[in-house]
Amino acid sequence: MKIPPDDIRIQVQGTAATQYTGANFTIQASRFDKVGSVAMDRIVEVATHIRTFLAEWTDRAAIDTKGIQVVSKLGLHQNRQSYEYDGYTADYTCTFLCKNIVEGIALHRALTQIDGVTAPSPVFILDDSRHVQKLAFQDAVQKAMERFADQCAALGKKATDHVIVNWGVSEREAAVGKLMSYDPTEEDGGVGLGRAILKLEVTFVFRLKE
């Protein structure tokens, strides 16, 4: 549907303070050997160590043990200089959910200290429940009305002569949590969480009243 010429679009970002409900972790490791079975045996050792490690943290960090997913695979290894296959690489990936946010930060630090294991920063999950979505949308409405009123005032027009006839919500950022942030005032090395904020990109369409 084509927008009439007199319609005016206002795009704003509505926000609402919320909380983190958990964090998704990923652990990765690779082992190389000229013999495939040896490479797999080495990655099995890593998997066993990680399994024991997570068992020790299960209660403390509230790890969802039923949701732990493990993938391992064996593939040919290609030499970067000669481009010839010179052995095998066994890859290991483990993903899981941690529900204790504070302990999750400590868990991540402990994971990064395991030799030969890669543990990217966990992705923290925002509470994007209906109530939080409502607050973010209400914030967007208020910002849009204020911005439109300011624009009308600058042009010598009356904002009350217009009405919102349509709107659209983009949820690209609606459930994206901040990753770990650095704050030198924090304890334990200054690694903590950013604020939990849900964001909604909303476009409002204003039209002259008939």
Tab-separated table of C-alpha atoms in Angstrom:
chain	number	residue	atom	x	y	z
A	1	MET	CA	0.000	0.000	0.000
A	2	LYS	CA	1.397	3.361	-1.062
A	3	ILE	CA	1.691	5.993	1.671
A	4	PRO	CA	-0.254	9.195	0.886
A	5	PRO	CA	1.967	12.293	0.411
A	6	ASP	CA	0.578	14.004	3.538
A	7	ASP	CA	1.513	11.133	5.844
A	8	ILE	CA	4.501	11.712	8.114
A	9	ARG	CA	6.711	8.934	9.454
A	10	ILE	CA	8.380	9.143	12.841
A	11	GLN	CA	10.803	6.399	13.866
A	12	VAL	CA	11.833	6.013	17.487
A	13	GLN	CA	13.362	3.443	19.774
A	14	GLY	CA	11.302	2.419	22.764
A	15	THR	CA	13.172	0.966	25.714
A	16	ALA	CA	12.291	-0.733	28.975
A	17	ALA	CA	14.505	-1.822	31.848
A	18	THR	CA	14.278	-5.545	32.393
A	19	GLN	CA	16.431	-8.353	33.759
A	20	TYR	CA	18.562	-11.206	32.507
A	21	THR	CA	16.986	-14.630	32.781
A	22	GLY	CA	19.985	-16.698	31.728
A	23	ALA	CA	23.057	-16.939	29.532
A	24	ASN	CA	23.844	-19.195	26.586
A	25	PHE	CA	27.368	-20.613	26.649
A	26	THR	CA	29.441	-22.174	23.877
A	27	ILE	CA	32.621	-24.171	24.427
A	28	GLN	CA	34.810	-25.218	21.509
A	29	ALA	CA	37.974	-27.246	21.069
A	30	SER	CA	39.940	-28.850	18.234
A	31	ARG	CA	42.644	-31.509	18.223
A	32	PHE	CA	44.905	-32.441	15.318
A	33	ASP	CA	46.784	-35.622	14.523
A	34	LYS	CA	47.983	-37.423	11.443
A	35	VAL	CA	45.911	-40.398	12.533
A	36	GLY	CA	42.162	-39.858	12.693
A	37	SER	CA	41.502	-42.209	15.604
A	38	VAL	CA	44.176	-40.496	17.671
A	39	ALA	CA	42.661	-37.083	16.992
A	40	MET	CA	39.271	-38.409	18.115
A	41	ASP	CA	40.769	-39.950	21.261
A	42	ARG	CA	42.291	-36.583	22.130
A	43	ILE	CA	38.994	-34.746	21.657
A	44	VAL	CA	37.229	-37.379	23.781
A	45	GLU	CA	39.648	-36.504	26.580
A	46	VAL	CA	38.627	-32.870	26.219
A	47	ALA	CA	34.932	-33.781	26.257
A	48	THR	CA	35.399	-35.860	29.411
A	49	HIS	CA	37.206	-33.012	31.127
A	50	ILE	CA	34.489	-30.523	30.159
A	51	ARG	CA	31.746	-32.869	31.352
A	52	THR	CA	33.441	-33.192	34.749
A	53	PHE	CA	34.017	-29.449	34.880
A	54	LEU	CA	30.362	-28.631	34.187
A	55	ALA	CA	29.204	-31.169	36.773
A	56	GLU	CA	31.155	-29.233	39.392
A	57	TRP	CA	29.401	-26.010	38.368
A	58	THR	CA	25.902	-27.382	37.827
A	59	ASP	CA	24.370	-26.364	41.163
A	60	ARG	CA	26.433	-23.226	41.659
A	61	ALA	CA	25.627	-21.716	38.245
A	62	ALA	CA	22.218	-23.384	37.829
A	63	ILE	CA	23.205	-25.104	34.579
A	64	ASP	CA	20.336	-26.640	32.639
A	65	THR	CA	21.808	-30.131	32.342
A	66	LYS	CA	18.918	-31.409	30.221
A	67	GLY	CA	19.637	-28.782	27.610
A	68	ILE	CA	23.361	-29.468	27.214
A	69	GLN	CA	24.158	-30.192	23.562
A	70	VAL	CA	27.425	-31.722	22.407
A	71	VAL	CA	28.619	-32.110	18.818
A	72	SER	CA	31.882	-33.739	17.770
A	73	LYS	CA	33.140	-34.436	14.271
A	74	LEU	CA	36.250	-35.589	12.465
A	75	GLY	CA	37.463	-33.953	9.275
A	76	LEU	CA	40.495	-33.807	7.032
A	77	HIS	CA	43.089	-31.176	7.866
A	78	GLN	CA	44.489	-29.099	5.015
A	79	ASN	CA	47.945	-27.612	5.252
A	80	ARG	CA	47.709	-23.840	4.784
A	81	GLN	CA	50.961	-23.628	2.871
A	82	SER	CA	50.890	-26.673	0.608
A	83	TYR	CA	47.077	-27.004	0.560
A	84	GLU	CA	47.564	-30.750	0.897
A	85	TYR	CA	45.740	-32.900	3.388
A	86	ASP	CA	48.205	-33.795	6.116
A	87	GLY	CA	46.055	-35.306	8.833
A	88	TYR	CA	42.767	-35.044	10.714
A	89	THR	CA	41.094	-32.462	12.920
A	90	ALA	CA	38.591	-33.508	15.569
A	91	ASP	CA	36.239	-30.688	16.561
A	92	TYR	CA	34.165	-30.449	19.722
A	93	THR	CA	31.350	-27.998	20.521
A	94	CYS	CA	29.268	-27.864	23.689
A	95	THR	CA	26.383	-25.461	24.265
A	96	PHE	CA	24.334	-24.999	27.410
A	97	LEU	CA	22.181	-22.582	29.378
A	98	CYS	CA	23.219	-21.096	32.703
A	99	LYS	CA	20.427	-19.541	34.794
A	100	ASN	CA	22.500	-17.956	37.561
A	101	ILE	CA	23.812	-14.771	35.954
A	102	VAL	CA	26.270	-13.767	38.669
A	103	GLU	CA	27.840	-17.205	38.867
A	104	GLY	CA	27.730	-17.397	35.093
A	105	ILE	CA	30.298	-14.615	34.876
A	106	ALA	CA	32.595	-16.563	37.204
A	107	LEU	CA	31.920	-19.712	35.180
A	108	HIS	CA	32.990	-18.019	31.976
A	109	ARG	CA	36.206	-16.842	33.557
A	110	ALA	CA	36.963	-20.378	34.724
A	111	LEU	CA	36.288	-21.739	31.227
A	112	THR	CA	38.768	-19.332	29.662
A	113	GLN	CA	41.473	-20.727	31.931
A	114	ILE	CA	41.193	-24.246	30.523
A	115	ASP	CA	44.115	-24.862	28.197
A	116	GLY	CA	43.184	-25.636	24.597
A	117	VAL	CA	39.534	-24.670	25.002
A	118	THR	CA	37.797	-21.659	23.459
A	119	ALA	CA	34.919	-20.045	25.343
A	120	PRO	CA	33.475	-16.913	23.676
A	121	SER	CA	31.573	-14.456	25.845
A	122	PRO	CA	28.168	-15.896	26.711
A	123	VAL	CA	25.053	-14.316	25.243
A	124	PHE	CA	22.819	-13.084	28.027
A	125	ILE	CA	19.079	-13.548	27.597
A	126	LEU	CA	16.681	-10.715	28.307
A	127	ASP	CA	13.264	-11.071	29.855
A	128	ASP	CA	11.093	-9.955	26.929
A	129	SER	CA	7.780	-10.925	28.484
A	130	ARG	CA	4.500	-9.257	27.565
A	131	HIS	CA	4.769	-6.740	30.429
A	132	VAL	CA	8.250	-5.624	29.363
A	133	GLN	CA	7.177	-5.393	25.716
A	134	LYS	CA	4.263	-3.202	26.808
A	135	LEU	CA	6.533	-0.813	28.700
A	136	ALA	CA	8.922	-0.521	25.746
A	137	PHE	CA	6.060	0.215	23.345
A	138	GLN	CA	4.576	2.816	25.690
A	139	ASP	CA	7.987	4.488	25.824
A	140	ALA	CA	8.104	4.508	22.020
A	141	VAL	CA	4.646	6.100	21.813
A	142	GLN	CA	5.627	8.861	24.226
A	143	LYS	CA	8.872	9.590	22.368
A	144	ALA	CA	7.086	9.669	19.014
A	145	MET	CA	4.419	12.049	20.254
A	146	GLU	CA	7.025	14.376	21.759
A	147	ARG	CA	9.210	14.337	18.649
A	148	PHE	CA	6.250	14.978	16.356
A	149	ALA	CA	5.025	17.819	18.575
A	150	ASP	CA	8.488	19.421	18.492
A	151	GLN	CA	8.639	19.197	14.709
A	152	CYS	CA	5.162	20.692	14.335
A	153	ALA	CA	6.038	23.541	16.709
A	154	ALA	CA	9.165	24.332	14.696
A	155	LEU	CA	7.049	24.542	11.533
A	156	GLY	CA	4.241	26.536	13.118
A	157	LYS	CA	1.767	23.676	12.816
A	158	LYS	CA	-0.505	22.027	15.370
A	159	ALA	CA	0.362	18.470	16.349
A	160	THR	CA	-3.232	18.008	17.582
A	161	ASP	CA	-4.418	18.330	13.979
A	162	HIS	CA	-2.837	14.940	13.272
A	163	VAL	CA	-3.554	11.405	14.388
A	164	ILE	CA	-1.560	8.164	14.313
A	165	VAL	CA	-3.079	5.971	11.599
A	166	ASN	CA	-0.521	3.165	11.510
A	167	TRP	CA	2.646	1.837	13.118
A	168	GLY	CA	5.150	-0.940	12.676
A	169	VAL	CA	7.410	-2.677	15.176
A	170	SER	CA	10.816	-4.087	14.330
A	171	GLU	CA	12.038	-6.676	16.816
A	172	ARG	CA	15.597	-6.959	15.550
A	173	GLU	CA	16.879	-5.752	18.905
A	174	ALA	CA	13.937	-6.803	21.017
A	175	ALA	CA	15.615	-9.746	22.707
A	176	VAL	CA	19.301	-9.040	22.372
A	177	GLY	CA	21.163	-8.873	25.655
A	178	LYS	CA	24.340	-6.937	26.211
A	179	LEU	CA	27.473	-9.010	26.391
A	180	MET	CA	30.015	-8.692	29.149
A	181	SER	CA	31.125	-5.155	29.818
A	182	TYR	CA	34.148	-3.727	31.563
A	183	ASP	CA	33.713	-1.581	34.649
A	184	PRO	CA	36.848	-0.798	36.671
A	185	THR	CA	34.697	-0.193	39.764
A	186	GLU	CA	33.493	-3.797	39.727
A	187	GLU	CA	35.150	-6.459	41.806
A	188	ASP	CA	36.765	-9.578	40.351
A	189	GLY	CA	38.762	-7.778	37.692
A	190	GLY	CA	36.078	-5.349	36.653
A	191	VAL	CA	34.079	-7.752	34.474
A	192	GLY	CA	30.341	-7.357	34.871
A	193	LEU	CA	27.077	-7.071	32.984
A	194	GLY	CA	25.708	-4.113	31.172
A	195	ARG	CA	22.192	-2.989	32.005
A	196	ALA	CA	19.392	-5.262	30.842
A	197	ILE	CA	17.352	-3.160	28.414
A	198	LEU	CA	14.787	-4.359	25.914
A	199	LYS	CA	14.636	-2.265	22.727
A	200	LEU	CA	11.896	-1.873	20.130
A	201	GLU	CA	12.254	0.039	16.880
A	202	VAL	CA	8.829	1.508	16.123
A	203	THR	CA	7.719	3.568	13.125
A	204	PHE	CA	4.561	5.671	13.533
A	205	VAL	CA	2.579	7.195	10.684
A	206	PHE	CA	0.848	10.510	11.389
A	207	ARG	CA	-1.928	11.901	9.183
A	208	LEU	CA	-4.026	15.066	9.139
A	209	LYS	CA	-7.424	14.526	10.684
A	210	GLU	CA	-10.264	14.486	8.222
